Amino acid sequence: MRCKTTWRLRAAGTGSGAGGGRRLGWRWGSPWRRLVPAAGGSFGSPRAAAPPGRGTRPEILPAESRSLPRGCVRLMEETAAGRGQPRQRAARPRGSRGRGTAARRGSTARGDATDGHPTDGAPRAVVPRARAESTPVPRTLSARSRATGGLRLREVLSQLSLGRQDVSEASGLVNHVVSHLIQAVRGRDGSFSSISRLGAGSYYEHVKISEPNEFDIMLVMPVTRLQLDECDGTGAYYYLSFKRSPKEKYMNKFLDEDGKLSADKMLQELRRIIKEEVKHIKNVEVTVKRKKPGSPAITLQIKKPPAEISVDIILALEVQQSWPPSTQDGLNIECWLGRKVRREFRHKPIYLVAKQNKKEKLLRGNTWRLSFSHIEKAMLNNHGSIKTCCESNGVKCCRKDCLKLLKYLLERLKMKHAKELEKFCSYHVKTAFFHSCVTWPSDTDWQYENLEHCFQKYLEYFLRCLQDSQLPHFFIPQYNLLSLDDKASNDFLSRQINYQLNNGFPVFHQA
């Protein structure tokens, strides 16, 4: 006797959708599959294997675990109990027939059921409640994500972590040298008597990788009544002049013939003083490296056998006045850190570092660039949408871990392709990171256990920026950090990152 009763079966590994089974129509007396009573009175032992291409052998779910909507017949129970022939199947509601209907394409096919319950009015998932609770539903990730997930990113991060003893020794040595220089510079003459120190860069943002061998120190000079005039269309570079005769009379010697404050003259004077003073530092060998064209830094080299420590000293002017109009639409952190935090940040002073604008036709050394390193440090050290994020009593996220991984990836690629990637630096990576934090503002978007997924979406955002040659400055939206003039370099880096992403990041394993 043939029976057309539909069985709800779950085939291990062959179900449609994440963790779900599939409804298979089995006919009694099928030439390749028969259901017969097994030894011991249980029902459902297969006599023949599944047909080719069907995957593993289906498993008949226990009656107490099955969901039987629309009057599905309990054939197994009645046969095992010997209560005669199965009852006729109840009629289906109109519109539910056919494999392509919405009733069949419920949450089971999409893999979005939770605990066996349907969503959006779809039929119940065929996974039993007990199994749904014990077996997590896998995330629906792309092929790239599967390649990333195969990599043990935590092991890579453990290699990037800094040794506490090494950090302590290196920072102690840097503090000793810088403190000596600040005291000496203040006492030389009135030009830099009000100078103070401001730590900046990855070490003070707690995203330093590999070794504590590079430090950035800003030497800050407070200046009042400055007039800022844009020197190009980026909104980042300015000419500085005094609105009235400056209170600081010693600043007059740093003005050029047009009355503009010369960054070049101030850097030369500061470099001269530092070169003389490093000779008087005891117990430490310190040298001043040659000036790099266009660089705003005075670089010190501190001998620390068997290695060396590099310290970039950057001259910055602190101005207590409103931020320039070019920053009006930047720092869009309302949905991430809140409107109140943004208002507090914008009430802080602005800093201008002595940086030459390379787009000028005639390089005169009198341009200054806006710097927001103090705001960037504050955002990285308090990065959660919830204030207790990553605190000792709070929930840990993976934001900084993702930033470290992409910094390390760029660093390794630059070691292999120094010429092609010379225009890129860690600031491109950090800017993309801030934009990613705004795009995914919640702490649940950066859960610690989802490192692979979070790193992938951050990396793919950076790839889109490279492909479009468009990465707006986080504080100055009109300033594009990826110029179309460097389209070839952008495409080259995009290809390199895509290769690494699709092949499990082999560069992380190379010596």
Short mmCIF file of C-alpha atoms in Angstrom, two decimals:
data_model
loop_
_atom_site.label_atom_id
_atom_site.label_comp_id
_atom_site.label_asym_id
_atom_site.label_seq_id
_atom_site.Cartn_x
_atom_site.Cartn_y
_atom_site.Cartn_z
CA MET A 1 0.00 0.00 0.00
CA ARG A 2 1.27 3.41 -0.91
CA CYS A 3 0.76 6.38 1.33
CA LYS A 4 1.34 9.96 0.18
CA THR A 5 1.76 11.26 3.69
CA THR A 6 4.40 13.99 3.87
CA TRP A 7 7.13 13.42 6.43
CA ARG A 8 9.04 16.23 8.09
CA LEU A 9 12.61 15.02 8.17
CA ARG A 10 15.87 16.65 9.07
CA ALA A 11 18.91 15.69 7.02
CA ALA A 12 22.18 16.39 8.79
CA GLY A 13 24.14 18.80 6.64
CA THR A 14 21.49 18.97 3.91
CA GLY A 15 18.94 21.33 5.45
CA SER A 16 18.20 24.58 3.71
CA GLY A 17 19.13 27.59 5.79
CA ALA A 18 21.38 27.89 8.82
CA GLY A 19 20.63 25.13 11.30
CA GLY A 20 17.29 24.31 9.67
CA GLY A 21 15.99 21.12 8.10
CA ARG A 22 14.12 20.71 4.87
CA ARG A 23 10.73 19.23 4.18
CA LEU A 24 11.13 16.12 2.07
CA GLY A 25 8.24 14.20 0.52
CA TRP A 26 8.76 10.48 1.14
CA ARG A 27 6.44 7.91 -0.44
CA TRP A 28 5.78 4.55 1.13
CA GLY A 29 7.30 1.91 -1.03
CA SER A 30 9.78 4.22 -2.73
CA PRO A 31 12.22 2.14 -4.79
CA TRP A 32 15.25 3.67 -3.04
CA ARG A 33 13.98 4.23 0.50
CA ARG A 34 11.71 2.18 2.71
CA LEU A 35 10.69 2.72 6.31
CA VAL A 36 10.45 -0.54 8.26
CA PRO A 37 10.24 -1.35 11.96
CA ALA A 38 13.69 -1.70 13.43
CA ALA A 39 14.84 -4.24 15.98
CA GLY A 40 13.48 -3.52 19.40
CA GLY A 41 10.19 -2.10 18.13
CA SER A 42 11.48 1.34 17.09
CA PHE A 43 10.41 2.62 13.74
CA GLY A 44 12.35 4.39 11.10
CA SER A 45 15.46 2.33 10.31
CA PRO A 46 16.51 2.76 6.70
CA ARG A 47 16.79 -0.32 4.56
CA ALA A 48 18.55 1.40 1.68
CA ALA A 49 20.95 4.32 1.48
CA ALA A 50 19.93 7.80 0.33
CA PRO A 51 20.09 8.46 -3.41
CA PRO A 52 23.29 9.90 -4.89
CA GLY A 53 23.72 13.62 -4.39
CA ARG A 54 21.39 13.75 -1.39
CA GLY A 55 24.13 14.14 1.25
CA THR A 56 24.01 12.20 4.48
CA ARG A 57 21.22 9.89 5.53
CA PRO A 58 18.13 11.69 6.84
CA GLU A 59 17.25 11.42 10.50
CA ILE A 60 13.65 11.02 11.57
CA LEU A 61 12.93 13.32 14.47
CA PRO A 62 11.19 12.03 17.61
CA ALA A 63 7.48 12.63 17.65
CA GLU A 64 7.65 14.71 20.82
CA SER A 65 10.18 17.08 19.20
CA ARG A 66 8.41 17.57 15.88
CA SER A 67 6.29 20.52 14.94
CA LEU A 68 3.33 19.23 12.96
CA PRO A 69 1.30 22.13 11.57
CA ARG A 70 -1.69 21.75 9.28
CA GLY A 71 -2.77 18.36 10.68
CA CYS A 72 0.31 16.39 9.65
CA VAL A 73 -0.26 12.68 10.45
CA ARG A 74 1.62 11.07 13.35
CA LEU A 75 2.34 7.91 11.40
CA MET A 76 5.33 6.82 13.45
CA GLU A 77 3.49 6.93 16.76
CA GLU A 78 0.44 5.10 15.50
CA THR A 79 2.42 2.41 13.72
CA ALA A 80 4.61 1.77 16.76
CA ALA A 81 1.50 1.62 19.01
CA GLY A 82 -0.31 -0.72 16.60
CA ARG A 83 -3.40 1.44 16.36
CA GLY A 84 -4.09 0.65 12.77
CA GLN A 85 -3.81 2.70 9.65
CA PRO A 86 -2.82 6.38 9.74
CA ARG A 87 -5.48 8.99 9.48
CA GLN A 88 -5.89 11.09 6.40
CA ARG A 89 -3.90 14.29 6.20
CA ALA A 90 -5.78 17.49 6.92
CA ALA A 91 -6.28 19.81 3.98
CA ARG A 92 -3.74 22.61 3.61
CA PRO A 93 -4.88 26.21 3.58
CA ARG A 94 -5.35 27.68 0.15
CA GLY A 95 -2.19 29.22 -1.27
CA SER A 96 0.19 27.10 0.78
CA ARG A 97 0.80 24.42 -1.87
CA GLY A 98 3.87 24.35 -4.03
CA ARG A 99 7.53 24.40 -3.14
CA GLY A 100 7.98 28.01 -4.28
CA THR A 101 5.32 29.57 -2.07
CA ALA A 102 6.01 31.97 0.74
CA ALA A 103 4.84 29.35 3.24
CA ARG A 104 7.67 27.05 2.20
CA ARG A 105 10.19 29.90 2.00
CA GLY A 106 9.84 30.83 5.65
CA SER A 107 12.49 31.54 8.19
CA THR A 108 13.88 28.02 7.86
CA ALA A 109 15.15 28.75 4.36
CA ARG A 110 16.55 32.14 5.37
CA GLY A 111 18.21 30.76 8.48
CA ASP A 112 16.80 33.49 10.74
CA ALA A 113 14.68 31.48 13.17
CA THR A 114 15.57 31.64 16.83
CA ASP A 115 14.84 28.80 19.25
CA GLY A 116 12.67 27.14 16.66
CA HIS A 117 10.26 30.09 16.48
CA PRO A 118 9.43 31.65 13.13
CA THR A 119 9.78 35.30 12.30
CA ASP A 120 7.60 37.59 10.19
CA GLY A 121 4.67 35.16 10.26
CA ALA A 122 6.66 32.32 8.62
CA PRO A 123 6.04 28.64 9.51
CA ARG A 124 7.80 27.23 12.53
CA ALA A 125 11.32 26.01 11.94
CA VAL A 126 11.67 22.25 11.85
CA VAL A 127 14.64 22.28 14.21
CA PRO A 128 13.46 21.01 17.60
CA ARG A 129 13.67 23.42 20.50
CA ALA A 130 16.22 21.33 22.38
CA ARG A 131 18.56 21.18 19.39
CA ALA A 132 18.11 24.82 18.50
CA GLU A 133 19.22 25.83 21.99
CA SER A 134 22.25 23.57 22.06
CA THR A 135 23.49 24.21 18.52
CA PRO A 136 24.28 27.86 17.69
CA VAL A 137 23.05 29.09 14.33
CA PRO A 138 26.09 30.08 12.24
CA ARG A 139 26.33 33.61 10.94
CA THR A 140 25.62 34.13 7.27
CA LEU A 141 29.03 35.40 6.11
CA SER A 142 30.56 35.88 2.71
CA ALA A 143 33.43 33.86 1.30
CA ARG A 144 35.79 36.58 2.44
CA SER A 145 34.51 36.28 5.98
CA ARG A 146 35.03 32.54 5.94
CA ALA A 147 38.64 33.09 4.86
CA THR A 148 39.07 35.63 7.64
CA GLY A 149 37.38 33.40 10.18
CA GLY A 150 39.88 30.64 9.44
CA LEU A 151 42.68 32.84 10.66
CA ARG A 152 43.49 33.03 14.33
CA LEU A 153 43.52 36.79 14.65
CA ARG A 154 43.85 36.54 18.40
CA GLU A 155 47.22 34.89 17.98
CA VAL A 156 48.33 37.74 15.71
CA LEU A 157 47.21 40.27 18.33
CA SER A 158 49.11 38.44 21.04
CA GLN A 159 52.27 38.89 18.98
CA LEU A 160 51.57 42.62 18.69
CA SER A 161 51.09 43.20 22.40
CA LEU A 162 53.87 45.17 24.08
CA GLY A 163 55.81 43.72 26.95
CA ARG A 164 55.12 45.61 30.16
CA GLN A 165 58.78 45.69 31.15
CA ASP A 166 59.87 46.96 27.73
CA VAL A 167 57.23 49.69 27.77
CA SER A 168 58.23 50.80 31.23
CA GLU A 169 61.91 51.06 30.34
CA ALA A 170 61.33 52.82 27.02
CA SER A 171 58.83 55.36 28.38
CA GLY A 172 61.07 56.10 31.36
CA LEU A 173 63.99 56.83 29.06
CA VAL A 174 61.89 59.07 26.80
CA ASN A 175 60.47 60.99 29.77
CA HIS A 176 63.97 61.61 31.10
CA VAL A 177 65.21 63.01 27.78
CA VAL A 178 62.16 65.13 26.98
CA SER A 179 61.90 66.60 30.48
CA HIS A 180 65.55 67.68 30.30
CA LEU A 181 65.01 69.31 26.91
CA ILE A 182 61.88 71.19 27.97
CA GLN A 183 63.62 72.70 30.97
CA ALA A 184 66.60 73.70 28.84
CA VAL A 185 64.45 75.23 26.08
CA ARG A 186 62.44 77.25 28.57
CA GLY A 187 65.53 78.71 30.15
CA ARG A 188 67.36 79.68 26.96
CA ASP A 189 65.46 82.90 26.10
CA GLY A 190 61.92 84.22 26.01
CA SER A 191 61.03 82.67 22.67
CA PHE A 192 59.88 79.32 24.06
CA SER A 193 59.51 80.13 27.76
CA SER A 194 55.83 79.10 27.87
CA ILE A 195 56.32 75.77 26.11
CA SER A 196 54.67 72.65 27.54
CA ARG A 197 54.40 68.98 26.67
CA LEU A 198 51.49 67.08 25.16
CA GLY A 199 51.76 63.36 24.45
CA ALA A 200 50.31 62.28 21.11
CA GLY A 201 50.38 59.31 18.78
CA SER A 202 49.72 55.59 19.08
CA TYR A 203 51.63 55.02 22.32
CA TYR A 204 49.44 57.48 24.24
CA GLU A 205 46.33 56.19 22.44
CA HIS A 206 47.18 52.63 23.56
CA VAL A 207 47.18 51.25 20.01
CA LYS A 208 50.94 50.89 19.65
CA ILE A 209 52.00 47.63 17.99
CA SER A 210 55.13 45.49 17.87
CA GLU A 211 57.71 47.45 19.89
CA PRO A 212 57.76 50.63 22.02
CA ASN A 213 60.41 52.23 19.83
CA GLU A 214 58.55 55.28 18.44
CA PHE A 215 57.07 58.19 20.37
CA ASP A 216 55.43 61.48 19.35
CA ILE A 217 55.74 64.48 21.64
CA MET A 218 54.06 67.83 20.93
CA LEU A 219 55.74 70.92 22.36
CA VAL A 220 52.87 73.34 22.73
CA MET A 221 53.11 77.15 22.72
CA PRO A 222 49.98 79.10 23.70
CA VAL A 223 49.36 82.04 21.33
CA THR A 224 46.55 84.61 21.40
CA ARG A 225 44.74 86.79 18.86
CA LEU A 226 45.69 84.84 15.76
CA GLN A 227 44.13 85.38 12.35
CA LEU A 228 43.71 82.17 10.33
CA ASP A 229 43.59 82.44 6.52
CA GLU A 230 43.13 79.34 4.38
CA CYS A 231 45.92 78.81 1.89
CA ASP A 232 44.13 76.23 -0.27
CA GLY A 233 40.79 74.50 -0.70
CA THR A 234 41.42 71.67 1.74
CA GLY A 235 40.52 73.66 4.85
CA ALA A 236 43.46 72.09 6.68
CA TYR A 237 46.35 74.47 5.90
CA TYR A 238 46.49 78.09 7.05
CA TYR A 239 48.56 81.23 7.05
CA LEU A 240 48.82 82.75 10.52
CA SER A 241 49.11 86.39 11.40
CA PHE A 242 48.42 88.46 14.50
CA LYS A 243 45.23 90.53 14.60
CA ARG A 244 47.08 93.16 16.58
CA SER A 245 50.62 93.59 17.79
CA PRO A 246 51.28 90.39 19.76
CA LYS A 247 51.56 90.42 23.53
CA GLU A 248 54.49 88.05 23.09
CA LYS A 249 57.00 90.55 21.68
CA TYR A 250 59.54 87.79 21.04
CA MET A 251 57.20 86.43 18.35
CA ASN A 252 57.99 89.39 16.10
CA LYS A 253 61.28 87.83 15.03
CA PHE A 254 59.38 84.87 13.58
CA LEU A 255 57.30 86.99 11.20
CA ASP A 256 58.13 87.05 7.50
CA GLU A 257 58.09 90.07 5.21
CA ASP A 258 54.31 89.74 4.72
CA GLY A 259 53.63 89.72 8.45
CA LYS A 260 52.83 86.00 8.48
CA LEU A 261 54.11 83.73 11.22
CA SER A 262 56.87 81.61 9.69
CA ALA A 263 56.78 77.96 10.68
CA ASP A 264 60.19 77.47 9.10
CA LYS A 265 61.85 80.14 11.26
CA MET A 266 60.37 78.78 14.48
CA LEU A 267 61.42 75.21 13.68
CA GLN A 268 64.96 76.27 12.84
CA GLU A 269 65.30 78.09 16.16
CA LEU A 270 63.89 75.18 18.15
CA ARG A 271 66.09 72.67 16.31
CA ARG A 272 69.20 74.73 17.04
CA ILE A 273 68.45 74.81 20.78
CA ILE A 274 67.70 71.08 20.95
CA LYS A 275 70.87 70.12 19.04
CA GLU A 276 72.94 72.02 21.60
CA GLU A 277 71.11 70.68 24.64
CA VAL A 278 71.20 66.96 23.78
CA LYS A 279 74.96 67.08 24.31
CA HIS A 280 74.40 67.84 28.00
CA ILE A 281 72.09 64.89 28.72
CA LYS A 282 73.94 62.49 30.99
CA ASN A 283 73.90 58.70 30.98
CA VAL A 284 72.05 58.58 27.63
CA GLU A 285 73.34 58.93 24.08
CA VAL A 286 70.98 61.16 22.10
CA THR A 287 71.41 62.48 18.56
CA VAL A 288 69.26 64.69 16.31
CA LYS A 289 68.53 63.21 12.91
CA ARG A 290 68.77 65.25 9.72
CA LYS A 291 65.67 67.19 8.78
CA LYS A 292 63.31 65.51 6.34
CA PRO A 293 61.91 67.83 3.65
CA GLY A 294 58.37 68.91 4.54
CA SER A 295 58.38 67.09 7.89
CA PRO A 296 57.14 69.06 10.93
CA ALA A 297 59.12 66.89 13.35
CA ILE A 298 62.51 67.19 15.00
CA THR A 299 63.52 63.55 15.36
CA LEU A 300 65.68 62.37 18.25
CA GLN A 301 67.49 59.05 18.20
CA ILE A 302 68.01 57.55 21.67
CA LYS A 303 70.50 54.70 21.98
CA LYS A 304 69.04 51.78 23.91
CA PRO A 305 71.10 48.66 23.16
CA PRO A 306 70.44 46.50 21.30
CA ALA A 307 67.92 48.83 19.62
CA GLU A 308 67.14 52.52 19.30
CA ILE A 309 64.16 54.67 20.22
CA SER A 310 62.88 57.34 17.86
CA VAL A 311 61.17 60.42 19.31
CA ASP A 312 59.43 62.93 17.03
CA ILE A 313 59.21 66.37 18.63
CA ILE A 314 56.50 68.46 16.95
CA LEU A 315 56.08 72.18 17.47
CA ALA A 316 52.42 73.17 17.90
CA LEU A 317 50.62 76.43 18.59
CA GLU A 318 47.66 76.32 20.98
CA VAL A 319 44.91 78.78 20.04
CA GLN A 320 41.95 79.44 22.35
CA GLN A 321 39.32 80.46 19.82
CA SER A 322 36.49 79.05 17.71
CA TRP A 323 37.28 76.25 15.33
CA PRO A 324 37.56 77.27 11.63
CA PRO A 325 34.46 77.02 9.39
CA SER A 326 35.97 74.06 7.51
CA THR A 327 35.41 71.91 10.63
CA GLN A 328 31.73 72.77 10.99
CA ASP A 329 30.42 69.56 9.39
CA GLY A 330 33.12 67.30 10.80
CA LEU A 331 33.35 65.25 13.99
CA ASN A 332 29.93 63.65 13.45
CA ILE A 333 29.94 61.58 16.63
CA GLU A 334 26.42 62.31 17.91
CA CYS A 335 25.20 58.77 17.26
CA TRP A 336 28.42 57.25 18.60
CA LEU A 337 29.64 59.26 21.60
CA GLY A 338 26.77 61.73 21.89
CA ARG A 339 25.97 65.37 21.20
CA LYS A 340 27.25 66.48 24.60
CA VAL A 341 30.69 64.97 24.00
CA ARG A 342 30.92 66.63 20.59
CA ARG A 343 30.08 69.99 22.13
CA GLU A 344 32.76 69.50 24.80
CA PHE A 345 35.34 68.62 22.15
CA ARG A 346 34.56 71.68 20.08
CA HIS A 347 35.09 73.91 23.10
CA LYS A 348 38.67 72.68 23.43
CA PRO A 349 41.51 74.74 21.91
CA ILE A 350 42.75 74.09 18.40
CA TYR A 351 46.33 73.19 17.60
CA LEU A 352 48.35 74.13 14.54
CA VAL A 353 51.55 72.28 13.71
CA ALA A 354 54.39 73.60 11.56
CA LYS A 355 53.68 71.66 8.37
CA GLN A 356 54.58 72.70 4.83
CA ASN A 357 51.78 72.53 2.28
CA LYS A 358 53.32 70.66 -0.63
CA LYS A 359 50.66 71.90 -3.06
CA GLU A 360 51.97 75.45 -2.87
CA LYS A 361 53.68 76.56 -6.06
CA LEU A 362 56.32 78.43 -4.09
CA LEU A 363 57.39 76.70 -0.87
CA ARG A 364 58.01 79.51 1.60
CA GLY A 365 57.68 77.57 4.88
CA ASN A 366 54.96 79.74 6.36
CA THR A 367 51.99 77.35 6.40
CA TRP A 368 50.47 75.61 9.41
CA ARG A 369 48.18 72.59 9.51
CA LEU A 370 45.32 71.93 11.90
CA SER A 371 45.96 69.09 14.34
CA PHE A 372 43.30 67.22 16.34
CA SER A 373 45.56 64.66 18.00
CA HIS A 374 44.26 65.63 21.46
CA ILE A 375 40.67 64.87 20.36
CA GLU A 376 41.71 61.66 18.64
CA LYS A 377 43.43 60.47 21.81
CA ALA A 378 40.32 61.26 23.86
CA MET A 379 38.06 59.35 21.45
CA LEU A 380 40.30 56.27 21.38
CA ASN A 381 40.67 56.16 25.14
CA ASN A 382 36.89 56.59 25.66
CA HIS A 383 35.59 54.85 22.57
CA GLY A 384 32.43 53.15 23.80
CA SER A 385 28.87 54.30 23.28
CA ILE A 386 28.49 53.09 26.88
CA LYS A 387 30.90 54.77 29.28
CA THR A 388 32.01 51.50 30.91
CA CYS A 389 33.11 49.92 27.61
CA CYS A 390 36.45 48.07 28.09
CA GLU A 391 36.70 49.12 31.73
CA SER A 392 37.53 46.55 34.38
CA ASN A 393 33.85 46.20 35.33
CA GLY A 394 32.48 46.74 31.82
CA VAL A 395 32.04 44.72 28.64
CA LYS A 396 35.08 44.51 26.39
CA CYS A 397 34.81 45.39 22.69
CA CYS A 398 37.18 44.75 19.78
CA ARG A 399 37.45 48.28 18.31
CA LYS A 400 41.10 48.82 19.19
CA ASP A 401 41.98 45.25 18.22
CA CYS A 402 40.64 45.89 14.71
CA LEU A 403 42.62 49.12 14.47
CA LYS A 404 45.82 47.34 15.53
CA LEU A 405 45.31 44.59 12.96
CA LEU A 406 44.84 46.99 10.05
CA LYS A 407 47.80 49.09 11.18
CA TYR A 408 49.90 45.94 11.26
CA LEU A 409 48.63 44.85 7.84
CA LEU A 410 49.60 48.20 6.30
CA GLU A 411 52.97 48.12 8.04
CA ARG A 412 53.76 44.64 6.68
CA LEU A 413 52.65 45.57 3.16
CA LYS A 414 54.79 48.71 3.22
CA MET A 415 57.80 46.58 4.14
CA LYS A 416 57.23 44.52 0.98
CA HIS A 417 56.24 47.38 -1.34
CA ALA A 418 57.93 50.46 0.07
CA LYS A 419 58.02 52.42 -3.17
CA GLU A 420 54.44 51.76 -4.26
CA LEU A 421 52.97 52.47 -0.81
CA GLU A 422 55.16 55.35 0.36
CA LYS A 423 52.22 57.78 0.36
CA PHE A 424 50.25 55.76 2.92
CA CYS A 425 50.60 56.05 6.68
CA SER A 426 48.80 54.93 9.80
CA TYR A 427 46.68 58.10 9.79
CA HIS A 428 44.75 56.78 6.78
CA VAL A 429 43.94 53.67 8.78
CA LYS A 430 42.96 55.67 11.87
CA THR A 431 40.69 57.99 9.87
CA ALA A 432 38.89 55.00 8.33
CA PHE A 433 38.57 53.59 11.84
CA PHE A 434 36.79 56.70 13.14
CA HIS A 435 34.39 56.63 10.18
CA SER A 436 33.70 52.95 10.89
CA CYS A 437 32.92 53.74 14.53
CA VAL A 438 30.32 56.25 13.34
CA THR A 439 28.90 53.80 10.78
CA TRP A 440 28.56 51.10 13.46
CA PRO A 441 28.15 53.18 16.63
CA SER A 442 26.83 50.63 19.12
CA ASP A 443 29.06 48.55 21.37
CA THR A 444 27.13 45.48 20.23
CA ASP A 445 28.49 46.13 16.73
CA TRP A 446 32.01 45.48 18.06
CA GLN A 447 31.56 42.51 20.36
CA TYR A 448 34.82 41.01 21.54
CA GLU A 449 33.91 37.49 20.41
CA ASN A 450 33.07 38.71 16.88
CA LEU A 451 36.58 39.95 16.07
CA GLU A 452 36.79 38.27 12.66
CA HIS A 453 33.47 39.70 11.48
CA CYS A 454 34.19 43.19 12.84
CA PHE A 455 37.66 43.28 11.31
CA GLN A 456 36.23 42.23 7.96
CA LYS A 457 33.62 44.99 7.81
CA TYR A 458 36.19 47.60 8.90
CA LEU A 459 38.60 46.32 6.26
CA GLU A 460 35.94 46.34 3.56
CA TYR A 461 35.07 49.95 4.42
CA PHE A 462 38.72 50.89 3.94
CA LEU A 463 38.75 49.00 0.62
CA ARG A 464 35.77 51.00 -0.62
CA CYS A 465 37.60 54.20 0.26
CA LEU A 466 40.62 53.04 -1.73
CA GLN A 467 38.55 51.98 -4.73
CA ASP A 468 36.72 55.32 -4.77
CA SER A 469 39.85 57.33 -3.88
CA GLN A 470 37.71 59.06 -1.29
CA LEU A 471 38.57 59.21 2.43
CA PRO A 472 37.29 62.44 4.04
CA HIS A 473 39.26 63.86 6.94
CA PHE A 474 37.27 63.06 10.07
CA PHE A 475 37.31 66.66 11.30
CA ILE A 476 37.50 68.46 7.93
CA PRO A 477 35.12 66.66 5.53
CA GLN A 478 36.15 68.67 2.48
CA TYR A 479 39.74 67.47 2.86
CA ASN A 480 40.18 64.18 0.97
CA LEU A 481 43.10 62.12 2.24
CA LEU A 482 43.07 59.85 -0.85
CA SER A 483 43.59 62.13 -3.79
CA LEU A 484 42.63 61.07 -7.30
CA ASP A 485 46.16 62.09 -8.27
CA ASP A 486 47.30 58.98 -6.37
CA LYS A 487 44.74 56.66 -7.98
CA ALA A 488 47.44 54.19 -9.05
CA SER A 489 48.75 53.87 -5.49
CA ASN A 490 45.21 53.50 -4.13
CA ASP A 491 44.44 50.71 -6.60
CA PHE A 492 47.71 48.97 -5.83
CA LEU A 493 47.01 48.91 -2.09
CA SER A 494 43.44 47.77 -2.76
CA ARG A 495 44.68 44.81 -4.79
CA GLN A 496 47.20 43.86 -2.12
CA ILE A 497 44.62 43.96 0.67
CA ASN A 498 42.11 41.99 -1.41
CA TYR A 499 44.72 39.30 -2.02
CA GLN A 500 45.47 39.09 1.71
CA LEU A 501 41.78 39.00 2.60
CA ASN A 502 40.98 36.20 0.16
CA ASN A 503 43.98 34.07 1.12
CA GLY A 504 43.90 34.18 4.90
CA PHE A 505 46.44 37.02 5.35
CA PRO A 506 49.68 35.17 4.57
CA VAL A 507 51.66 38.35 5.27
CA PHE A 508 50.87 37.93 8.96
CA HIS A 509 52.81 34.64 9.00
CA GLN A 510 55.86 35.76 7.09
CA ALA A 511 59.02 36.43 9.04
#
